[in-house]
Amino acid sequence: MFYYLHTYTHEIAGEVTEVGSKVTKVKPGDKVGVGCLVGACHSCENCTADLENHCPQVIQTYNSIDVDGTMTYGGYSDHMVARERYIVRFPENMPLDAGAPLLCAGITVYSPMKYYGLSEPGMHIAVVGLGGLGHVAVKFAKAFGARVTVVSTSPKKEEEALKRLGADSFLVSTNMDQLKKEQFTLDGIIDTVSAVHPLLPLLGLLKANGKLILVGAPEKPLELPAFSVIMGRKTVAGSNIGGMKETQEMIDFAAKHNITADIEIIKADYLNTAMERLAKGDVRYRFVIDIANSVADIYRETTQRK
């Protein structure tokens, strides 16, 4: 059983309070996390290749049916029981609150950089969209030794990208003059945008054999200009998260390079306001719910009423 200090639905971090008799991976008192997955079949081709996230029978941390027939509810609770395979160990220097969002946002950008060969030093990578995924993507890309360009619809984010996050350059996605000057300069693009947007200007930034990786999830289909892909033998691909082995690798790499998410800690009674702010894009860049103190507040209020 785990007692979680901070939680964000499927990005959960806390301390181990109990372990089963056969558990060897963690012990009481260890800092741990549970990400997007809590189960899979463990016998299919994907599971045996440490890609539980692609298992046809994957059990997500919330809104899935677990093996016992019950619904999974994610991190909106003060404790959780999880299988050892789906526990991520947090290095001592990785904070629980700012480390928790890496269990989804972090692995979502780390995995495609590794898989598509964009983690080699000296690469020129663009991160499209400077939000919850984008700001973490910039940090990982810089840690890999890449030259990083941020592409955004908002000119106001230039200072944030360059001065605070350490990007090397900034492009406004609607400024055709800027984009034209940077044509054929990128090895890869991590596209984090979840709104419908044109791919043609992004494909024009790629070198021959360049890769455009989609990790955002627009609600409507995107238009793919075939000629722009054909010319230059470019790749358009997608990626979601990673398996448990890679997620542990990501957390260890993040701890080594002091990578965390930028967060705002809230309590449970602020949830409705947080959702309203989230809809407006008014968060930099992740809300993290402090469950332990939220539960303590509820207990204190209940005791006082008695």
Short mmCIF file of C-alpha atoms in Angstrom, two decimals:
data_model
loop_
_atom_site.label_atom_id
_atom_site.label_comp_id
_atom_site.label_asym_id
_atom_site.label_seq_id
_atom_site.Cartn_x
_atom_site.Cartn_y
_atom_site.Cartn_z
CA MET A 1 0.00 0.00 0.00
CA PHE A 2 1.24 3.47 -0.80
CA TYR A 3 0.52 6.79 0.82
CA TYR A 4 0.67 9.49 -1.79
CA LEU A 5 1.71 13.03 -1.01
CA HIS A 6 1.04 14.46 -4.46
CA THR A 7 -1.10 13.25 -7.33
CA TYR A 8 -2.31 14.23 -10.76
CA THR A 9 -4.79 11.52 -11.84
CA HIS A 10 -2.32 9.22 -13.59
CA GLU A 11 0.88 10.90 -12.44
CA ILE A 12 1.09 9.76 -8.85
CA ALA A 13 4.00 10.00 -6.44
CA GLY A 14 4.44 9.25 -2.76
CA GLU A 15 6.03 6.93 -0.21
CA VAL A 16 5.69 3.18 0.22
CA THR A 17 3.98 2.23 3.48
CA GLU A 18 3.65 -1.54 2.99
CA VAL A 19 4.86 -4.21 0.58
CA GLY A 20 3.80 -7.78 -0.12
CA SER A 21 5.93 -10.72 0.96
CA LYS A 22 7.30 -11.30 -2.57
CA VAL A 23 8.11 -7.66 -3.36
CA THR A 24 11.83 -7.01 -3.90
CA LYS A 25 11.85 -3.80 -5.94
CA VAL A 26 10.89 -1.36 -3.18
CA LYS A 27 10.58 -1.22 0.60
CA PRO A 28 8.60 0.92 3.07
CA GLY A 29 9.80 4.50 3.08
CA ASP A 30 10.96 4.50 -0.54
CA LYS A 31 9.89 7.34 -2.82
CA VAL A 32 7.97 5.94 -5.76
CA GLY A 33 5.56 6.81 -8.54
CA VAL A 34 2.77 5.20 -10.54
CA GLY A 35 2.24 6.51 -14.05
CA CYS A 36 -0.33 5.82 -16.74
CA LEU A 37 -0.35 2.01 -16.44
CA VAL A 38 -1.28 -0.41 -13.68
CA GLY A 39 -1.62 -3.64 -15.64
CA ALA A 40 -1.24 -5.59 -18.88
CA CYS A 41 -1.31 -9.22 -20.04
CA HIS A 42 2.46 -9.78 -19.51
CA SER A 43 2.58 -12.46 -22.23
CA CYS A 44 2.07 -10.75 -25.58
CA GLU A 45 4.83 -9.62 -27.93
CA ASN A 46 4.66 -6.05 -26.65
CA CYS A 47 4.80 -7.00 -22.97
CA THR A 48 7.78 -9.29 -23.47
CA ALA A 49 9.54 -6.40 -25.24
CA ASP A 50 8.94 -4.09 -22.24
CA LEU A 51 6.24 -2.20 -24.15
CA GLU A 52 3.35 -2.75 -21.78
CA ASN A 53 1.86 0.54 -22.96
CA HIS A 54 1.11 -1.09 -26.34
CA CYS A 55 -0.42 -4.26 -24.89
CA PRO A 56 -3.94 -4.91 -26.30
CA GLN A 57 -5.06 -5.63 -22.74
CA VAL A 58 -3.37 -2.66 -21.07
CA ILE A 59 -5.00 -1.43 -17.86
CA GLN A 60 -4.77 2.31 -17.48
CA THR A 61 -4.44 3.96 -14.09
CA TYR A 62 -7.85 5.56 -14.38
CA ASN A 63 -11.13 4.73 -16.15
CA SER A 64 -10.11 1.12 -16.93
CA ILE A 65 -11.41 -2.20 -15.69
CA ASP A 66 -8.85 -3.96 -13.49
CA VAL A 67 -8.30 -7.74 -13.39
CA ASP A 68 -10.73 -8.07 -10.48
CA GLY A 69 -13.50 -6.32 -12.43
CA THR A 70 -13.33 -3.04 -10.50
CA MET A 71 -12.82 0.40 -12.02
CA THR A 72 -9.47 2.16 -11.72
CA TYR A 73 -9.76 5.73 -10.42
CA GLY A 74 -6.25 7.10 -10.68
CA GLY A 75 -4.76 9.38 -8.06
CA TYR A 76 -7.81 10.98 -6.51
CA SER A 77 -7.34 9.09 -3.24
CA ASP A 78 -5.12 9.13 -0.18
CA HIS A 79 -3.67 5.66 -0.80
CA MET A 80 -3.22 3.16 -3.61
CA VAL A 81 -2.25 -0.47 -4.10
CA ALA A 82 -0.18 -1.24 -7.20
CA ARG A 83 1.64 -4.20 -8.69
CA GLU A 84 5.42 -4.14 -8.30
CA ARG A 85 5.97 -4.10 -12.08
CA TYR A 86 4.22 -0.74 -12.37
CA ILE A 87 6.11 1.05 -9.62
CA VAL A 88 8.76 3.59 -10.64
CA ARG A 89 11.52 4.20 -8.09
CA PHE A 90 12.34 7.87 -7.51
CA PRO A 91 16.02 8.73 -6.98
CA GLU A 92 16.63 10.58 -3.74
CA ASN A 93 17.10 13.97 -5.43
CA MET A 94 13.86 13.70 -7.45
CA PRO A 95 11.09 15.65 -5.65
CA LEU A 96 7.73 13.92 -5.45
CA ASP A 97 5.66 16.94 -6.46
CA ALA A 98 7.66 18.22 -9.45
CA GLY A 99 8.66 14.70 -10.44
CA ALA A 100 5.14 13.27 -10.60
CA PRO A 101 4.19 14.88 -13.96
CA LEU A 102 7.22 13.26 -15.59
CA LEU A 103 5.42 9.91 -15.29
CA CYS A 104 3.24 10.99 -18.20
CA ALA A 105 4.50 14.23 -19.74
CA GLY A 106 8.14 13.31 -19.26
CA ILE A 107 8.00 9.83 -20.78
CA THR A 108 5.74 11.09 -23.58
CA VAL A 109 8.52 13.31 -24.94
CA TYR A 110 11.51 11.23 -23.79
CA SER A 111 10.39 8.02 -25.51
CA PRO A 112 10.15 9.35 -29.09
CA MET A 113 13.43 11.25 -28.78
CA LYS A 114 15.14 7.98 -27.88
CA TYR A 115 13.29 5.74 -30.34
CA TYR A 116 13.63 8.02 -33.37
CA GLY A 117 17.30 8.80 -32.81
CA LEU A 118 16.81 12.39 -31.69
CA SER A 119 18.70 11.92 -28.43
CA GLU A 120 22.14 11.99 -30.04
CA PRO A 121 24.24 15.08 -29.15
CA GLY A 122 24.34 17.75 -31.83
CA MET A 123 20.85 17.21 -33.18
CA HIS A 124 18.74 20.25 -34.07
CA ILE A 125 15.27 19.66 -32.66
CA ALA A 126 12.16 21.82 -32.61
CA VAL A 127 9.54 21.61 -29.91
CA VAL A 128 6.16 22.77 -31.16
CA GLY A 129 3.96 24.15 -28.40
CA LEU A 130 5.27 25.39 -25.07
CA GLY A 131 2.89 23.87 -22.56
CA GLY A 132 2.83 20.92 -20.19
CA LEU A 133 4.56 18.59 -22.66
CA GLY A 134 6.56 21.22 -24.50
CA HIS A 135 8.39 22.74 -21.56
CA VAL A 136 9.55 19.28 -20.44
CA ALA A 137 10.56 18.40 -24.02
CA VAL A 138 12.83 21.44 -24.13
CA LYS A 139 14.53 20.34 -20.90
CA PHE A 140 15.11 16.77 -22.10
CA ALA A 141 16.34 17.87 -25.54
CA LYS A 142 18.86 20.26 -23.98
CA ALA A 143 20.04 17.52 -21.61
CA PHE A 144 20.62 15.26 -24.64
CA GLY A 145 22.88 17.93 -26.09
CA ALA A 146 20.55 19.15 -28.82
CA ARG A 147 20.18 22.59 -30.29
CA VAL A 148 16.56 23.43 -29.49
CA THR A 149 14.12 25.68 -31.32
CA VAL A 150 10.71 26.40 -29.80
CA VAL A 151 7.84 26.95 -32.24
CA SER A 152 4.74 28.66 -30.84
CA THR A 153 1.71 30.64 -31.98
CA SER A 154 2.38 33.10 -29.15
CA PRO A 155 5.24 35.65 -29.48
CA LYS A 156 4.83 36.28 -25.75
CA LYS A 157 6.43 32.92 -24.99
CA GLU A 158 9.78 33.82 -26.56
CA GLU A 159 11.35 35.12 -23.36
CA GLU A 160 10.11 32.10 -21.43
CA ALA A 161 11.56 29.72 -24.02
CA LEU A 162 14.94 31.39 -24.41
CA LYS A 163 15.78 32.88 -21.03
CA ARG A 164 14.12 30.56 -18.56
CA LEU A 165 14.02 27.18 -20.32
CA GLY A 166 17.26 27.60 -22.23
CA ALA A 167 16.07 27.08 -25.81
CA ASP A 168 18.47 28.28 -28.49
CA SER A 169 15.97 29.94 -30.81
CA PHE A 170 12.28 30.76 -31.14
CA LEU A 171 9.90 30.83 -34.10
CA VAL A 172 6.35 32.15 -34.33
CA SER A 173 4.43 29.51 -36.26
CA THR A 174 2.33 32.07 -38.12
CA ASN A 175 5.33 34.15 -39.22
CA MET A 176 6.07 32.79 -42.70
CA ASP A 177 9.22 34.91 -43.07
CA GLN A 178 10.74 33.37 -39.94
CA LEU A 179 9.79 29.86 -41.03
CA LYS A 180 11.18 30.35 -44.54
CA LYS A 181 14.58 31.36 -43.16
CA GLU A 182 14.74 28.16 -41.13
CA GLN A 183 13.68 25.74 -43.87
CA PHE A 184 15.58 22.44 -44.10
CA THR A 185 17.46 22.99 -40.81
CA LEU A 186 15.87 20.50 -38.40
CA ASP A 187 16.68 16.87 -37.72
CA GLY A 188 13.43 16.33 -35.85
CA ILE A 189 10.30 17.94 -34.46
CA ILE A 190 8.40 16.99 -31.30
CA ASP A 191 4.88 18.32 -31.93
CA THR A 192 3.03 18.64 -28.61
CA VAL A 193 0.05 20.67 -29.86
CA SER A 194 -3.41 19.24 -29.17
CA ALA A 195 -5.30 21.74 -31.32
CA VAL A 196 -5.81 21.38 -35.06
CA HIS A 197 -2.87 23.01 -36.85
CA PRO A 198 -1.18 22.86 -40.26
CA LEU A 199 1.66 20.39 -40.73
CA LEU A 200 2.96 21.82 -44.02
CA PRO A 201 5.00 24.66 -42.43
CA LEU A 202 6.55 22.20 -39.97
CA LEU A 203 7.50 19.69 -42.66
CA GLY A 204 9.24 22.49 -44.51
CA LEU A 205 11.60 22.97 -41.55
CA LEU A 206 12.90 19.41 -41.73
CA LYS A 207 16.10 18.31 -43.42
CA ALA A 208 16.06 15.30 -45.71
CA ASN A 209 15.22 12.21 -43.62
CA GLY A 210 13.86 14.50 -40.89
CA LYS A 211 11.19 13.26 -38.50
CA LEU A 212 7.99 14.94 -37.35
CA ILE A 213 6.72 13.17 -34.22
CA LEU A 214 3.18 13.82 -33.02
CA VAL A 215 2.63 13.52 -29.28
CA GLY A 216 -0.29 15.95 -28.99
CA ALA A 217 -3.80 14.66 -29.69
CA PRO A 218 -6.02 17.03 -31.71
CA GLU A 219 -9.70 16.09 -31.63
CA LYS A 220 -10.02 16.37 -35.43
CA PRO A 221 -7.81 14.83 -38.15
CA LEU A 222 -4.81 16.79 -39.37
CA GLU A 223 -4.19 17.33 -43.06
CA LEU A 224 -1.04 15.55 -44.25
CA PRO A 225 0.48 17.04 -47.45
CA ALA A 226 1.90 13.94 -49.13
CA PHE A 227 4.26 15.75 -51.50
CA SER A 228 6.05 17.43 -48.59
CA VAL A 229 6.66 14.05 -47.01
CA ILE A 230 7.80 12.41 -50.25
CA MET A 231 10.28 15.16 -51.07
CA GLY A 232 13.13 14.64 -48.64
CA ARG A 233 12.02 11.17 -47.50
CA LYS A 234 10.55 12.63 -44.34
CA THR A 235 8.83 10.71 -41.60
CA VAL A 236 5.59 11.60 -39.84
CA ALA A 237 5.06 9.40 -36.81
CA GLY A 238 3.31 9.27 -33.47
CA SER A 239 4.18 8.24 -29.94
CA ASN A 240 2.41 8.10 -26.60
CA ILE A 241 4.27 7.00 -23.47
CA GLY A 242 6.76 4.20 -22.88
CA GLY A 243 6.91 0.86 -21.11
CA MET A 244 7.89 0.52 -17.50
CA LYS A 245 11.58 -0.16 -18.18
CA GLU A 246 11.88 3.00 -20.25
CA THR A 247 9.87 5.03 -17.74
CA GLN A 248 12.35 4.09 -15.00
CA GLU A 249 15.19 4.99 -17.37
CA MET A 250 13.57 8.39 -17.98
CA ILE A 251 13.17 9.16 -14.26
CA ASP A 252 16.79 8.20 -13.59
CA PHE A 253 17.98 10.40 -16.50
CA ALA A 254 15.82 13.29 -15.28
CA ALA A 255 17.24 13.01 -11.77
CA LYS A 256 20.80 12.94 -13.13
CA HIS A 257 20.18 16.13 -15.13
CA ASN A 258 17.94 17.88 -12.57
CA ILE A 259 14.91 17.82 -14.85
CA THR A 260 11.52 18.36 -13.22
CA ALA A 261 8.18 19.73 -14.37
CA ASP A 262 7.18 23.31 -13.58
CA ILE A 263 4.21 22.98 -11.27
CA GLU A 264 1.66 24.76 -9.13
CA ILE A 265 0.64 22.82 -6.02
CA ILE A 266 -3.03 22.97 -5.09
CA LYS A 267 -5.34 21.26 -2.62
CA ALA A 268 -8.44 19.25 -3.47
CA ASP A 269 -10.85 22.07 -2.67
CA TYR A 270 -9.28 24.12 -5.49
CA LEU A 271 -10.03 21.51 -8.16
CA ASN A 272 -13.00 23.26 -9.81
CA THR A 273 -11.07 26.51 -10.10
CA ALA A 274 -8.05 24.62 -11.41
CA MET A 275 -10.16 23.02 -14.13
CA GLU A 276 -11.49 26.41 -15.18
CA ARG A 277 -7.95 27.80 -15.34
CA LEU A 278 -6.78 24.73 -17.23
CA ALA A 279 -9.43 25.31 -19.90
CA LYS A 280 -8.06 28.85 -20.33
CA GLY A 281 -4.45 27.66 -20.47
CA ASP A 282 -3.78 29.52 -17.23
CA VAL A 283 -1.21 27.22 -15.64
CA ARG A 284 2.57 27.00 -15.85
CA TYR A 285 2.65 24.12 -16.55
CA ARG A 286 1.05 21.44 -14.37
CA PHE A 287 -1.30 21.50 -11.41
CA VAL A 288 -0.31 18.98 -8.72
CA ILE A 289 -2.80 18.08 -6.02
CA ASP A 290 -1.42 17.78 -2.51
CA ILE A 291 -3.56 14.87 -1.34
CA ALA A 292 -1.92 14.39 2.06
CA ASN A 293 -2.60 17.94 3.23
CA SER A 294 -6.04 17.93 1.60
CA VAL A 295 -7.00 14.86 3.61
CA ALA A 296 -5.52 16.43 6.75
CA ASP A 297 -7.64 19.55 6.22
CA ILE A 298 -10.81 17.47 5.82
CA TYR A 299 -10.02 15.49 8.96
CA ARG A 300 -9.33 18.67 10.92
CA GLU A 301 -12.57 20.31 9.77
CA THR A 302 -14.57 17.18 10.59
CA THR A 303 -13.03 16.96 14.05
CA GLN A 304 -13.74 20.63 14.76
CA ARG A 305 -17.40 20.25 13.77
CA LYS A 306 -17.76 17.40 16.26
#
